[in-house]
XYZ file of C-alpha atoms in Angstrom:
341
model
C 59.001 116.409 126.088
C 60.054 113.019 126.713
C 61.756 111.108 123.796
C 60.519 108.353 122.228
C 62.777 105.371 121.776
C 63.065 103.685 118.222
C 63.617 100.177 117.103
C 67.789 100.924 116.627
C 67.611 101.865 120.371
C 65.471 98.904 121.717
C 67.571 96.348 119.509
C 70.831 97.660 120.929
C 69.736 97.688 123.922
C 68.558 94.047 124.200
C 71.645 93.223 121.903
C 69.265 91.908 118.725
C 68.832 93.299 115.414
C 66.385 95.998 114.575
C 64.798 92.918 112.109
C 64.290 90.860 115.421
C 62.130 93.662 117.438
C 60.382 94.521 114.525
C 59.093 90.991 114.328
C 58.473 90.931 117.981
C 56.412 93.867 117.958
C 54.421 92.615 115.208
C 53.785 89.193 116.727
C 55.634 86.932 114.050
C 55.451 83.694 115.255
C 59.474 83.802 113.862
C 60.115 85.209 117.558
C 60.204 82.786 120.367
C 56.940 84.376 122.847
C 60.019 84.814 125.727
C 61.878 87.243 123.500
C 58.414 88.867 122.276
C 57.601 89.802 125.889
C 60.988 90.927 126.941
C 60.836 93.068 123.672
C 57.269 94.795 124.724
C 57.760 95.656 128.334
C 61.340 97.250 127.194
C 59.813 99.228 124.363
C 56.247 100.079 127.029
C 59.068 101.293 129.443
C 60.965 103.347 126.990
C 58.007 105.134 125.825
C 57.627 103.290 122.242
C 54.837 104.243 120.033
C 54.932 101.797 116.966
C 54.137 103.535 113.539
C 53.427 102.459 109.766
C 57.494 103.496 109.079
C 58.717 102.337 111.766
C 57.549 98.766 111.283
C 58.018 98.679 107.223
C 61.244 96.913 108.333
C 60.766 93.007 107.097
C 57.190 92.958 106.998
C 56.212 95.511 104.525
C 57.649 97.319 101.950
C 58.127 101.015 101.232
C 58.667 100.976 97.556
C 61.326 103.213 98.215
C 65.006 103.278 97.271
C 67.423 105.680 99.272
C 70.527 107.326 96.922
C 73.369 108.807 98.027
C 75.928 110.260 96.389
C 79.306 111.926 97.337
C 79.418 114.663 95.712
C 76.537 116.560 93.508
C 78.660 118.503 91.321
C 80.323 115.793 89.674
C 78.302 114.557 86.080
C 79.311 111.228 86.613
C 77.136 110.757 90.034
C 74.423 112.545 88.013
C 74.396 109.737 85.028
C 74.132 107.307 87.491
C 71.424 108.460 89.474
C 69.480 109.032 85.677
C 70.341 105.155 85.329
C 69.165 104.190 88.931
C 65.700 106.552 88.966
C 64.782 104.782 85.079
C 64.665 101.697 86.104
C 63.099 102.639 90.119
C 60.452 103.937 87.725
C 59.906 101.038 85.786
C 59.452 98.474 88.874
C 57.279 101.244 90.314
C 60.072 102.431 93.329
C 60.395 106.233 94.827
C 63.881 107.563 95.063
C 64.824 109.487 98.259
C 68.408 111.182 97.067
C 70.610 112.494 99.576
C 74.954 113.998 99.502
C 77.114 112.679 101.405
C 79.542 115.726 99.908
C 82.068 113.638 100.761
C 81.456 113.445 104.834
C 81.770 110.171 106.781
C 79.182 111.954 109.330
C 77.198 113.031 106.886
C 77.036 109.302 105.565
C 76.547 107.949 108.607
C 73.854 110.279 109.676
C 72.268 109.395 106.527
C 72.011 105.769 106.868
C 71.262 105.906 110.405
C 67.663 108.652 109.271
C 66.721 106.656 106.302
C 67.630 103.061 107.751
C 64.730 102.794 110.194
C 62.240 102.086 108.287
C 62.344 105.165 105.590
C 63.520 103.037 102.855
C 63.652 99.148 101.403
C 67.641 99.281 100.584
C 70.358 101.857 99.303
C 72.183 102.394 96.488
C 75.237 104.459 97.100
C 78.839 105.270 96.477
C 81.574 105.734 99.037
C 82.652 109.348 100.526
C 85.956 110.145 100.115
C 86.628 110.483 103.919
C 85.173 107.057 104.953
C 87.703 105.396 102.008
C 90.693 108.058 103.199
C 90.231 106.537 107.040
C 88.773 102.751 105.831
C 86.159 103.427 108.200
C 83.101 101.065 106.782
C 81.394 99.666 110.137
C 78.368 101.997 109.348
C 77.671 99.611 106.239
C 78.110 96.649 107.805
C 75.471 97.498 110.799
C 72.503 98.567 107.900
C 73.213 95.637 106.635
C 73.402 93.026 109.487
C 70.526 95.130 110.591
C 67.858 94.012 107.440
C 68.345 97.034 104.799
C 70.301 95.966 102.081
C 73.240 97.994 99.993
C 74.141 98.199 96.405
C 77.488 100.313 96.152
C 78.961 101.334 92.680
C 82.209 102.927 91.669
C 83.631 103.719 94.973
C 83.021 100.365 96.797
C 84.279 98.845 99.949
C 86.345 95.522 99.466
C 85.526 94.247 102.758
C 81.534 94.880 102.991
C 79.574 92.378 101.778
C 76.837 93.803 99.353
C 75.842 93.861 95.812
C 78.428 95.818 94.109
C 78.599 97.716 90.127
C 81.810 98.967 89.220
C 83.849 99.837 85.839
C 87.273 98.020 84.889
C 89.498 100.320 86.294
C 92.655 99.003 85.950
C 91.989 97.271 82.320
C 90.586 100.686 81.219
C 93.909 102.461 82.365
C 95.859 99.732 81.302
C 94.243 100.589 78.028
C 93.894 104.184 77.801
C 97.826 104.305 78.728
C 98.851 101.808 75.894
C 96.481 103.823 73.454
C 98.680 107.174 74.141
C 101.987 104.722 73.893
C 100.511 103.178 70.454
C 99.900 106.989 69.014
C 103.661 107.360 69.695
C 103.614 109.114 73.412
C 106.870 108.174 75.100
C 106.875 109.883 78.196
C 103.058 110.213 79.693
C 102.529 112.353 82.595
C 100.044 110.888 85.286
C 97.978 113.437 87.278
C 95.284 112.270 90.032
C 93.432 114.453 92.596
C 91.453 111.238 93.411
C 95.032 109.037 95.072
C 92.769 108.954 97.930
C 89.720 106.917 96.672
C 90.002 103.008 95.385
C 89.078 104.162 91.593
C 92.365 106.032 91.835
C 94.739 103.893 92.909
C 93.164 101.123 90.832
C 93.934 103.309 87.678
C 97.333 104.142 88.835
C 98.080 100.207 89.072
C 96.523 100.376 85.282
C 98.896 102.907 84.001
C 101.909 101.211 85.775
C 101.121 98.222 83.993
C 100.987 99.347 80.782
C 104.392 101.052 80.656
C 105.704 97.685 82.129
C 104.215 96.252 79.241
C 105.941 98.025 76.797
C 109.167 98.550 78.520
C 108.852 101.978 79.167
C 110.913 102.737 82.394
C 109.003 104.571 85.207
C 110.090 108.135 85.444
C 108.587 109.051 88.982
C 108.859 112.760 88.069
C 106.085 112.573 85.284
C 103.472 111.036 88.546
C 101.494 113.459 90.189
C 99.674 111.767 92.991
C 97.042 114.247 95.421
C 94.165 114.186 97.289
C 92.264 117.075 96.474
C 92.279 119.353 93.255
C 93.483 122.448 94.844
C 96.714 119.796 95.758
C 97.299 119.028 92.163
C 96.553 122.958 91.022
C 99.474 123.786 93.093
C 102.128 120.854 91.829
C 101.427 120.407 87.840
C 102.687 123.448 86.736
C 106.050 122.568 88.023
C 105.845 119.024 86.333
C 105.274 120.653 82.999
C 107.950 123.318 83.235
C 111.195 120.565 84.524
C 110.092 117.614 82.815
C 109.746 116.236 79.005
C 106.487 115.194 78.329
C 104.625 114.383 75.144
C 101.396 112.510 76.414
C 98.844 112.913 80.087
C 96.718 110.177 81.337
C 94.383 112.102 83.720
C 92.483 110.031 86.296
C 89.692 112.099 86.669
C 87.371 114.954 84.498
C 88.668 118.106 86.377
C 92.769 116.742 86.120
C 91.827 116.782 82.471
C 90.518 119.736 81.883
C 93.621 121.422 84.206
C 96.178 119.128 82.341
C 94.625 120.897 78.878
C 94.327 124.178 80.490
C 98.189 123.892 81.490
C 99.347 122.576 78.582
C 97.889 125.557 76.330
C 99.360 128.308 78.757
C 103.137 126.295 78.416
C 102.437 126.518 74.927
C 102.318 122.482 73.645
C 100.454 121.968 70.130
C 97.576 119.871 71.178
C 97.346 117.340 69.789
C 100.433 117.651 67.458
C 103.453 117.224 70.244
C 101.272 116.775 73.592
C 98.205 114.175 73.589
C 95.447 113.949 76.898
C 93.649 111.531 77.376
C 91.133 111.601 80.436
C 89.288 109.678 82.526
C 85.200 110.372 82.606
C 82.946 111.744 80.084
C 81.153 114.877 81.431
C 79.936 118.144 79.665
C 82.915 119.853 79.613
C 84.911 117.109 77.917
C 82.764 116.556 74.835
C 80.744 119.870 74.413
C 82.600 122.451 76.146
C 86.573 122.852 75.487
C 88.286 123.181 72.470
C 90.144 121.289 71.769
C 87.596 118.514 72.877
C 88.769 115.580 74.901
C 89.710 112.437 74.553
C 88.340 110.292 77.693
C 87.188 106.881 78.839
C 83.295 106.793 79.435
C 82.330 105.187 82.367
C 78.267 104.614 81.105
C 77.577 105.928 83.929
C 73.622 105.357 83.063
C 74.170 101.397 82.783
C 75.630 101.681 85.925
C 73.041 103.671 88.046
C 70.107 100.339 85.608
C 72.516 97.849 86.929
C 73.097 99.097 90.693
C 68.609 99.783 90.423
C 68.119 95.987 89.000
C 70.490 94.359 91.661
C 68.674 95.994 94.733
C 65.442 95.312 93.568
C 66.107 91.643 92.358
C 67.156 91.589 96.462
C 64.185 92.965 97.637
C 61.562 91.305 95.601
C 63.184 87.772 96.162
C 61.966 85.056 98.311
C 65.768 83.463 98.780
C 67.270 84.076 102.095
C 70.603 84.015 101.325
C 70.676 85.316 98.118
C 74.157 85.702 97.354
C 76.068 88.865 96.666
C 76.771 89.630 93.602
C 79.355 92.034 91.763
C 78.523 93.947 88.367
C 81.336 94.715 85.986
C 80.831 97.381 83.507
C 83.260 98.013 80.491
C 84.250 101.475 80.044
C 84.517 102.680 76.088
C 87.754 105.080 74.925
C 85.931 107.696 73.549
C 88.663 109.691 70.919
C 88.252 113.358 70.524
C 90.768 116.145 69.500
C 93.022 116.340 72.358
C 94.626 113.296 70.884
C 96.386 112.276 67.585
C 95.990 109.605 65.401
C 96.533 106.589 65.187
C-alpha cells in the first residue's frame, strides 16, 4: 500500500515549516494564494489525506500535553509528573506520558510521533545520551516547527524554551557547608550522574563550598562516573585508602550505596561518618535505617510550574511571548544519617 505523506514531509520538502502547510491546507488567508497552491498540488501528488490530528497544528487545539521522562524508575520523575498531571487537570488538559529511558532515539522518535499534530506542547526532561553527546537539534526543529517545550531539571542551555529547574549549585554549595558546619573535614563526593548538567552543576556547588572555607581539595575523596554500576565498582576503594568523616552524594541511589558502604567498613553513622544526599525518594525517608539526610527537590512544584508555563504559552494571544526560566529552591531535609548541629 502506498504511503501517505504527512505535513513534516510536505514542509521539508518545500523547505517551510509544518505551521506554514498546515495553514495552507486550511486556507488561512496568513498564506500568500501562490504558496497555498504550490502546497496542494505537492500534498495531491504525494497522496495527502488531511485529518482532524493532522491539522490541530495552529488552528485548533488538542487539549493535550505530551510528557516524557528519562527514566521511570526514578521517584523524582514520578513527583514531577504528579505536579504536571494536577494542574493539566485543573485547566482541563490530557497527558500522553511517554520514556525516553534515557535514549536519544527513543527521544527523538518520540517528538517526531507526538509532534504532528498529537499534542499542543511538551513538557520533558533531557535523556542522558542526548546531554552525554550535546545533541539538541531535535528540540530546536519541534520548536521552530509550532509545538512548544517546557524542559525541567535536565535542560538544554542552548534551546530556547520555557525552562523549571532547582538551584543546583546553591543547594550543593549548601548541603556541603552544612556537613563542614556539623564538623566534617574531609567529605567524600560520589556522582553516577558526571554525565548530566544537574551533576556537574552540583560538583561546581561542592567545590565552592570547600573554597569557602579553606578546605583544600583532596582529589582522592571525588568520585566522578557515569553510570551506577561505574561508581559500584570504584567507592569501595575510596573508603578503604582514604580518611573520610562526611559524603555529599549527588544523587538518591549514590546515597543509599555511600550508606550501604559505609555500614559494611564499619563507620558509626552518624557519630564519625555523616551522608548527606541529594533527592528525596522512598527509600531515603521511609525505607533505610538509619534514614537520610537529603536535599528535596519538590519535585511536585516543579512538574505545577513546568504544567502552568506550557499552558500560559498555549492559551496566550502574544506572539512572541518570551521564554521564561523557573527557579525552584530545594529544602535540606535532616534525618539520621547526619549529626547535629
Amino acid at each position: 500500500m502506498k504511503a501517505k505523506a504527512t505535513l513534516k514531509q510536505i514542509a521539508k520538502e518545500l523547505n517551510v515549516s509544518v505551521s506554514t502547510v498546515s495553514k495552507a491546507l486550511n486556507d488561512s488567508p496568513e498564506i500568500s494564494e501562490q504558496t497555498k497552491t504550490r502546497i496542494k498540488e505537492y500534498a495531491k501528488l504525494k497522496n495527502y489525506k488531511p485529518n482532524v490530528i493532522g491539522l490541530n497544528l495552529k488552528n485548533r487545539s488538542t487539549k493535550t500535553i505530551g510528557v516524557i521522562i528519562p527514566n521511570i524508575l526514578n521517584s523524582f520523575f514520578a513527583k514531577v509528573f504528579t505536579g504536571i498531571e494536577k494542574v493539566a487537570e485543573e485547566k482541563g488538559y490530557n497527558v500522553i506520558t511517554c520514556i525516553s529511558n534515557e535514549s536519544l532515539e527513543k527521544e527523538i522518535n518520540t517528538l517526531e510521533m507526538l509532534s504532528n499534530g498529537t499534542i499542543d506542547g511538551f513538557i520533558l526532561s533531557v535523556s542522558e545520551e542526548a546531554q552525554k553527546l550535546h545533541e539538541y537539534n531535535h528540540f530546536k526543529e519541534i520548536i521552530n516547527d509550532g509545538t512548544p517545550i517546557v524542559m525541567f531539571d535536565r535542560i538544554a542551555g542552548e534551546v530556547d524554551c520555557d525552562k523549571v529547574v532547582v538551584d543546583d549549585f546553591d543547594s550543593a554549595l549548601n548541603a556541603t557547608q552544612h556537613l563542614i558546619d556539623i564538623g566534617c573535614k574531609n567529605i567524600a563526593l560520589f556522582s553516577s550522574i558526571d554525565n548530566l548538567s544537574v551533576g556537574k552543576l552540583r560538583v561546581e556547588g561542592y567545590l565552592k563550598a570547600l573554597q569557602n572555607n579553606n578546605i583544600p581539595i583532596n582529589k582522592n575523596l571525588i568520585l566522578r562516573t557515569d553510570s551506577e554500576d561505574d561508581l559500584k565498582d570504584k567507592i569501595e576503594s575510596v573508603f578503604e585508602n582514604n580518611t573520610i568523616d562526611g559524603i555529599f552524594a549527588l544523587e538518591e541511589n549514590d546515597s543509599v550505596l555511600a550508606l550501604r558502604i559505609g555500614l559494611k567498613k564499619g563507620f558509626d553513622i552518624p557519630e564519625n561518618l555523616s551522608i548527606l544526599g541529594f533527592a528525596d525518594g522512598i527509600l531515603a525517608s521511609r525505607r533505610l535505617s538509619p534514614s537520610l539526610t537529603t536535599v528535596s527537590q519538590h519535585g511536585p512544584e516543579i512538574g505545577e510550574a513546568a504544567a502552568k508555563l506550557l499552558i500560559e504559552r498555549l492559551e496566550s494571544k502574544e506572539e512572541n511571548l518570551p521564554f521564561r526560566t523557573t527557579i525552584i529552591k530545594t529544602e535540606l531535609r535532616e534525618r539520621e544519617s547526619t549529626r547535629k548541629l
